[in-house]
């Protein structure tokens, strides 16, 4: 059985984590498959949005903890190797993809699984889903961008509580705290996320890529630097066909037909 499922329709590449018996925990195969899928999303001009979700009752339980020998006497484990080889490149790839990524969190998202979801651009969660910074339960600290995303999304006080206590945060609280975009009823998750991804796939893809760049650069920039960046990126947006189409459609009082160029 493949560790991920990939399908493409209406400009949306849907990538489904598919190790349900392991709550979609990451192993090297799943990392490699996901990397290939995201490379395809980047390279294929027909792909104009990505939808990431999971099969079964979990979105992703983070690293597969059965993969490492932690028995007494076993060799010390250098976790920086898999973080450097897999998790950090994955977070960077999600953030840098110049196309919108919708994450449909279908169940529990734990450890790196939670933070991979937060690395996506729009996170929608099923009402029964939850988010757990479970790292402290196994003697670790948040990785996969958790110490970056959490304080920026919910503030240091809540980030610290989540990281120290490792308690499950319900999808409804995650929405209320501003950790995610929206919570929806379980039965509406996939249809809602697909509709959203298709809407984005019919949008001005280049403009979306540029706005991702600007918003994600913002926390590290001064206002001056950000204004300069906006000027430069808007210059690029202004050269796009979709800008011409958008303004023409507005003036002609019709719906725009964006091509993503
Ligand atoms: C699992 C897992 C799992 C294997 C549930 N692995 N089997 C990066 C770099 C390098 C190394 C270290 O880590 C990292 C990043 C990380 O992600 S570290 C954090 C790793 N993840 C966790 O610590 C989460 C562990 N899982 C849980 O806390 C719970 O299972 C959650 C909260 C996800 C779900 O709880 P429940 O709904 O109560 O389910 P459960 O605990 O009963 O799990 C169901 C089964 O899934 C069970 O197996 P079994 O054979 O008893 O049915 C678990 O052992 C297995 N499972 N997570 N990460």
Tab-separated table of C-alpha atoms and ligand atoms in Angstrom:
chain	number	residue	atom	x	y	z
A	1	UNK	CA	0.000	0.000	0.000
A	2	UNK	CA	1.308	3.425	-0.909
A	3	UNK	CA	2.191	5.728	2.007
A	4	UNK	CA	0.384	8.606	0.315
A	5	UNK	CA	-2.426	8.861	-2.221
A	6	UNK	CA	-2.213	11.479	-4.943
A	7	UNK	CA	-4.912	12.632	-7.339
A	8	UNK	CA	-5.337	15.655	-9.564
A	9	UNK	CA	-8.592	17.306	-10.613
A	10	UNK	CA	-9.699	20.834	-11.494
A	11	UNK	CA	-6.226	22.244	-10.851
A	12	UNK	CA	-6.001	20.731	-7.352
A	13	UNK	CA	-3.386	18.155	-6.392
A	14	UNK	CA	-4.875	16.220	-3.481
A	15	UNK	CA	-2.284	14.492	-1.319
A	16	UNK	CA	-3.584	12.109	1.330
A	17	UNK	CA	-1.330	10.695	4.033
A	18	UNK	CA	-2.081	7.001	3.966
A	19	UNK	CA	-0.712	4.986	6.887
A	20	UNK	CA	-3.998	4.851	8.811
A	21	UNK	CA	-2.949	1.881	10.968
A	22	UNK	CA	-0.091	4.125	12.265
A	23	UNK	CA	-2.273	7.228	12.506
A	24	UNK	CA	-0.396	8.429	9.399
A	25	UNK	CA	2.871	8.744	11.366
A	26	UNK	CA	5.897	9.691	9.273
A	27	UNK	CA	8.474	7.149	8.176
A	28	UNK	CA	11.192	7.780	5.568
A	29	UNK	CA	9.034	6.340	2.769
A	30	UNK	CA	6.180	8.722	3.523
A	31	UNK	CA	8.597	11.655	3.647
A	32	UNK	CA	10.059	10.705	0.263
A	33	UNK	CA	6.636	10.188	-1.319
A	34	UNK	CA	5.387	13.501	0.041
A	35	UNK	CA	8.496	15.266	-1.230
A	36	UNK	CA	7.895	13.889	-4.736
A	37	UNK	CA	4.233	14.962	-4.647
A	38	UNK	CA	5.162	18.503	-3.622
A	39	UNK	CA	7.826	18.654	-6.334
A	40	UNK	CA	5.136	17.667	-8.832
A	41	UNK	CA	2.867	20.399	-7.446
A	42	UNK	CA	5.677	22.900	-7.986
A	43	UNK	CA	6.699	21.744	-11.468
A	44	UNK	CA	3.287	21.109	-13.058
A	45	UNK	CA	1.664	24.332	-14.259
A	46	UNK	CA	-1.710	22.526	-14.315
A	47	UNK	CA	-1.519	22.244	-10.520
A	48	UNK	CA	-2.682	25.550	-9.058
A	49	UNK	CA	-3.497	24.498	-5.492
A	50	UNK	CA	-2.701	21.624	-3.148
A	51	UNK	CA	-5.002	19.889	-0.694
A	52	UNK	CA	-3.276	17.913	2.074
A	53	UNK	CA	-5.257	15.540	4.292
A	54	UNK	CA	-5.093	12.094	5.887
A	55	UNK	CA	-6.943	8.769	5.742
A	56	UNK	CA	-8.587	7.173	8.757
A	57	UNK	CA	-9.176	8.731	12.153
A	58	UNK	CA	-5.970	10.810	12.335
A	59	UNK	CA	-4.395	13.519	10.233
A	60	UNK	CA	-0.857	12.608	11.329
A	61	UNK	CA	0.716	11.439	14.619
A	62	UNK	CA	4.135	12.935	13.815
A	63	UNK	CA	7.216	10.769	13.671
A	64	UNK	CA	6.608	7.001	13.736
A	65	UNK	CA	7.953	6.262	17.197
A	66	UNK	CA	8.357	2.555	16.442
A	67	UNK	CA	11.105	3.353	13.950
A	68	UNK	CA	13.879	3.875	16.511
A	69	UNK	CA	15.493	1.575	19.028
A	70	UNK	CA	15.466	3.337	22.390
A	71	UNK	CA	16.075	0.210	24.479
A	72	UNK	CA	18.762	0.321	27.189
A	73	UNK	CA	22.163	-0.171	25.606
A	74	UNK	CA	21.021	0.878	22.141
A	75	UNK	CA	23.217	3.432	20.356
A	76	UNK	CA	22.397	7.106	20.996
A	77	UNK	CA	20.041	8.547	18.402
A	78	UNK	CA	20.917	11.773	16.641
A	79	UNK	CA	17.505	13.245	15.893
A	80	UNK	CA	19.034	16.168	13.999
A	81	UNK	CA	19.690	13.788	11.122
A	82	UNK	CA	16.038	13.101	10.349
A	83	UNK	CA	15.019	16.671	11.146
A	84	UNK	CA	17.681	17.961	8.753
A	85	UNK	CA	16.938	15.380	6.062
A	86	UNK	CA	13.165	15.265	6.204
A	87	UNK	CA	11.192	17.558	8.507
A	88	UNK	CA	12.934	20.868	7.883
A	89	UNK	CA	12.993	20.448	4.085
A	90	UNK	CA	9.280	19.553	4.204
A	91	UNK	CA	8.350	22.691	6.167
A	92	UNK	CA	10.496	24.836	3.872
A	93	UNK	CA	8.933	23.232	0.789
A	94	UNK	CA	5.376	23.868	2.020
A	95	UNK	CA	6.124	27.493	2.808
A	96	UNK	CA	8.031	28.154	-0.422
A	97	UNK	CA	5.573	26.483	-2.809
A	98	UNK	CA	4.287	29.400	-4.912
A	99	UNK	CA	0.750	27.954	-4.898
A	100	UNK	CA	-1.788	27.823	-2.060
A	101	UNK	CA	-1.894	24.748	0.169
A	102	UNK	CA	-5.113	23.859	1.992
A	103	UNK	CA	-4.722	21.428	4.870
A	104	UNK	CA	-7.848	19.482	5.834
A	105	UNK	CA	-7.172	18.138	9.323
A	106	UNK	CA	-9.451	15.101	9.487
A	107	UNK	CA	-8.504	13.914	12.991
A	108	UNK	CA	-5.778	14.211	15.581
A	109	UNK	CA	-2.635	16.089	14.484
A	110	UNK	CA	0.185	15.344	16.922
A	111	UNK	CA	3.862	16.299	17.213
A	112	UNK	CA	5.369	17.051	13.838
A	113	UNK	CA	1.957	16.194	12.352
A	114	UNK	CA	0.448	19.246	14.052
A	115	UNK	CA	3.238	21.526	12.929
A	116	UNK	CA	3.206	20.287	9.336
A	117	UNK	CA	-0.493	21.249	9.285
A	118	UNK	CA	0.384	24.704	10.639
A	119	UNK	CA	2.992	25.113	7.887
A	120	UNK	CA	0.190	24.968	5.289
A	121	UNK	CA	-1.497	28.157	4.125
A	122	UNK	CA	-5.133	27.524	5.084
A	123	UNK	CA	-5.942	24.996	7.768
A	124	UNK	CA	-9.491	23.652	8.013
A	125	UNK	CA	-10.244	21.074	10.674
A	126	UNK	CA	-13.053	18.623	11.303
A	127	UNK	CA	-14.932	19.410	14.524
A	128	UNK	CA	-13.682	16.113	16.014
A	129	UNK	CA	-10.031	16.874	15.159
A	130	UNK	CA	-7.451	18.071	17.671
A	131	UNK	CA	-3.939	19.486	17.809
A	132	UNK	CA	-1.328	18.154	20.236
A	133	UNK	CA	2.217	19.365	20.825
A	134	UNK	CA	2.941	15.894	22.159
A	135	UNK	CA	6.727	16.291	22.107
A	136	UNK	CA	7.110	16.999	25.836
A	137	UNK	CA	5.368	13.696	26.633
A	138	UNK	CA	8.381	11.881	25.135
A	139	UNK	CA	11.090	14.203	26.449
A	140	UNK	CA	11.408	16.318	23.307
A	141	UNK	CA	10.634	19.892	22.352
A	142	UNK	CA	8.460	21.062	19.442
A	143	UNK	CA	10.132	20.854	16.033
A	144	UNK	CA	8.992	21.129	12.397
A	145	UNK	CA	8.509	24.864	12.926
A	146	UNK	CA	6.397	24.571	16.089
A	147	UNK	CA	8.466	27.072	18.073
A	148	UNK	CA	8.143	29.489	15.145
A	149	UNK	CA	4.473	29.063	14.228
A	150	UNK	CA	2.901	28.741	17.675
A	151	UNK	CA	3.982	32.023	19.304
A	152	UNK	CA	3.233	33.909	16.106
A	153	UNK	CA	-0.226	32.405	15.723
A	154	UNK	CA	-1.437	32.306	19.329
A	155	UNK	CA	1.091	34.321	21.389
A	156	UNK	CA	3.845	33.105	23.701
A	157	UNK	CA	1.604	32.370	26.715
A	158	UNK	CA	-0.606	29.924	24.819
A	159	UNK	CA	2.336	28.533	22.826
A	160	UNK	CA	4.154	27.790	26.073
A	161	UNK	CA	1.099	26.119	27.603
A	162	UNK	CA	0.620	23.929	24.547
A	163	UNK	CA	4.310	22.975	24.388
A	164	UNK	CA	4.811	22.324	28.105
A	165	UNK	CA	1.592	20.458	28.792
A	166	UNK	CA	1.169	18.558	25.510
A	167	UNK	CA	-2.599	18.550	25.966
A	168	UNK	CA	-4.995	18.020	23.076
A	169	UNK	CA	-6.443	21.314	21.836
A	170	UNK	CA	-9.850	20.824	20.242
A	171	UNK	CA	-10.422	22.057	16.694
A	172	UNK	CA	-12.975	24.539	18.038
A	173	UNK	CA	-10.452	26.018	20.481
A	174	UNK	CA	-7.818	26.021	17.737
A	175	UNK	CA	-10.138	28.144	15.618
A	176	UNK	CA	-11.061	30.407	18.542
A	177	UNK	CA	-7.354	30.922	19.360
A	178	UNK	CA	-6.475	31.801	15.770
A	179	UNK	CA	-4.314	28.712	15.299
A	180	UNK	CA	-6.318	27.639	12.248
A	181	UNK	CA	-8.627	29.194	9.661
A	182	UNK	CA	-11.882	27.283	10.281
A	183	UNK	CA	-13.556	24.330	11.897
A	184	UNK	CA	-16.340	22.535	10.034
A	185	UNK	CA	-18.612	19.590	10.782
A	186	UNK	CA	-16.837	16.290	10.126
A	187	UNK	CA	-19.092	15.322	7.248
A	188	UNK	CA	-18.374	18.632	5.479
A	189	UNK	CA	-14.583	18.586	5.829
A	190	UNK	CA	-13.547	17.052	2.542
A	191	UNK	CA	-16.228	18.724	0.415
A	192	UNK	CA	-15.540	22.103	2.059
A	193	UNK	CA	-11.777	21.790	1.695
A	194	UNK	CA	-12.102	20.626	-1.915
A	195	UNK	CA	-14.376	23.542	-2.783
A	196	UNK	CA	-11.915	25.929	-1.182
A	197	UNK	CA	-8.923	24.369	-2.962
A	198	UNK	CA	-10.766	24.489	-6.309
A	199	UNK	CA	-11.678	28.119	-5.761
A	200	UNK	CA	-8.010	28.876	-5.088
A	201	UNK	CA	-6.961	26.788	-8.114
A	202	UNK	CA	-9.152	29.023	-10.294
A	203	UNK	CA	-7.542	32.142	-8.838
A	204	UNK	CA	-4.555	34.321	-9.762
A	205	UNK	CA	-1.863	31.764	-8.942
A	206	UNK	CA	1.085	34.107	-9.407
A	207	UNK	CA	-0.487	36.677	-7.126
A	208	UNK	CA	-1.113	33.999	-4.504
A	209	UNK	CA	2.517	32.892	-4.683
A	210	UNK	CA	3.670	36.468	-4.206
A	211	UNK	CA	1.366	37.103	-1.275
A	212	UNK	CA	2.613	33.930	0.423
A	213	UNK	CA	6.142	35.257	0.068
A	214	UNK	CA	5.199	38.631	1.531
A	215	UNK	CA	3.132	37.344	4.449
A	216	UNK	CA	5.696	34.735	5.445
A	217	UNK	CA	8.545	37.259	5.271
A	218	UNK	CA	6.612	39.724	7.411
A	219	UNK	CA	7.425	38.494	10.967
A	220	UNK	CA	11.163	38.899	10.341
A	221	UNK	CA	10.959	42.295	8.632
A	222	UNK	CA	10.758	45.917	9.749
A	223	UNK	CA	7.900	47.993	8.277
A	224	UNK	CA	10.433	49.646	5.971
A	225	UNK	CA	11.724	46.335	4.665
A	226	UNK	CA	8.202	44.997	4.268
A	227	UNK	CA	7.078	48.065	2.313
A	228	UNK	CA	10.039	47.597	-0.028
A	229	UNK	CA	9.215	43.921	-0.422
A	230	UNK	CA	5.551	44.727	-1.186
A	231	UNK	CA	6.662	47.225	-3.826
A	232	UNK	CA	8.906	44.647	-5.497
A	233	UNK	CA	6.413	41.803	-5.370
A	234	UNK	CA	3.500	43.998	-6.510
A	235	UNK	CA	5.656	44.998	-9.460
A	236	UNK	CA	5.797	41.320	-10.416
A	237	UNK	CA	2.058	40.869	-9.848
A	238	UNK	CA	1.411	43.851	-12.097
A	239	UNK	CA	3.226	42.122	-14.961
A	240	UNK	CA	0.918	39.079	-14.760
A	241	UNK	CA	-1.823	38.328	-17.281
A	242	UNK	CA	-4.150	37.723	-14.351
A	243	UNK	CA	-3.806	41.336	-13.202
A	244	UNK	CA	-4.954	42.558	-16.625
A	245	UNK	CA	-7.788	40.044	-16.610
A	246	UNK	CA	-8.819	40.979	-13.061
A	247	UNK	CA	-9.050	44.690	-13.803
A	248	UNK	CA	-10.745	44.127	-17.200
A	249	UNK	CA	-13.326	41.833	-15.603
A	250	UNK	CA	-13.998	44.383	-12.871
A	251	UNK	CA	-14.489	47.184	-15.361
A	252	UNK	CA	-16.724	44.999	-17.541
A	253	UNK	CA	-18.711	43.860	-14.481
A	254	UNK	CA	-18.091	40.150	-15.139
A	255	UNK	CA	-16.347	37.308	-13.315
A	256	UNK	CA	-12.591	37.139	-14.031
A	257	UNK	CA	-11.154	34.110	-15.819
A	258	UNK	CA	-7.731	33.737	-14.257
A	259	UNK	CA	-5.177	31.523	-15.945
A	260	UNK	CA	-2.548	31.512	-13.229
A	261	UNK	CA	-0.082	33.373	-15.445
B	1	LIG	C1	1.808	5.506	16.900
B	1	LIG	C2	2.099	6.870	16.939
B	1	LIG	C3	3.368	7.303	16.514
B	1	LIG	C4	3.891	5.065	16.094
B	1	LIG	C5	0.117	6.606	17.647
B	1	LIG	N1	4.234	6.363	16.106
B	1	LIG	N2	2.711	4.597	16.486
B	1	LIG	C6	11.106	14.470	14.556
B	1	LIG	C7	12.396	13.967	14.316
B	1	LIG	C8	12.883	12.799	14.852
B	1	LIG	C9	12.429	12.143	15.862
B	1	LIG	C10	11.449	12.527	16.753
B	1	LIG	O1	10.369	13.234	16.364
B	1	LIG	C11	10.215	14.147	15.484
B	1	LIG	C12	8.959	14.793	15.435
B	1	LIG	C13	7.810	14.200	16.195
B	1	LIG	O2	6.786	14.136	15.626
B	1	LIG	S1	7.998	13.724	17.823
B	1	LIG	C14	6.348	13.355	18.297
B	1	LIG	C15	5.910	11.995	17.820
B	1	LIG	N3	4.514	11.796	18.017
B	1	LIG	C16	3.980	11.574	19.220
B	1	LIG	O3	4.620	11.587	20.239
B	1	LIG	C17	2.509	11.262	19.245
B	1	LIG	C18	2.281	9.897	19.825
B	1	LIG	N4	0.884	9.563	19.772
B	1	LIG	C19	-0.023	10.028	20.651
B	1	LIG	O4	0.258	10.831	21.498
B	1	LIG	C20	-1.405	9.494	20.508
B	1	LIG	O5	-1.363	8.275	19.831
B	1	LIG	C21	-2.352	10.459	19.766
B	1	LIG	C22	-2.600	11.707	20.636
B	1	LIG	C23	-1.799	10.859	18.416
B	1	LIG	C24	-3.700	9.752	19.535
B	1	LIG	O6	-4.155	9.200	20.752
B	1	LIG	P1	-5.286	8.100	20.744
B	1	LIG	O7	-6.390	8.554	19.883
B	1	LIG	O8	-5.601	7.797	22.168
B	1	LIG	O9	-4.645	6.823	20.014
B	1	LIG	P2	-3.570	5.786	20.598
B	1	LIG	O10	-2.566	6.471	21.433
B	1	LIG	O11	-4.324	4.639	21.203
B	1	LIG	O12	-2.842	5.294	19.270
B	1	LIG	C25	-3.434	4.364	18.372
B	1	LIG	C26	-2.358	3.487	17.795
B	1	LIG	O13	-1.457	4.274	17.012
B	1	LIG	C27	-1.505	2.840	18.887
B	1	LIG	O14	-1.081	1.588	18.429
B	1	LIG	P3	-1.853	0.226	18.892
B	1	LIG	O15	-1.067	-0.868	18.244
B	1	LIG	O16	-1.795	0.210	20.388
B	1	LIG	O17	-3.233	0.367	18.386
B	1	LIG	C28	-0.320	3.753	18.961
B	1	LIG	O18	0.833	3.150	19.463
B	1	LIG	C29	-0.131	4.127	17.496
B	1	LIG	N5	0.565	5.386	17.346
B	1	LIG	N6	1.030	7.525	17.418
B	1	LIG	N7	3.722	8.585	16.499
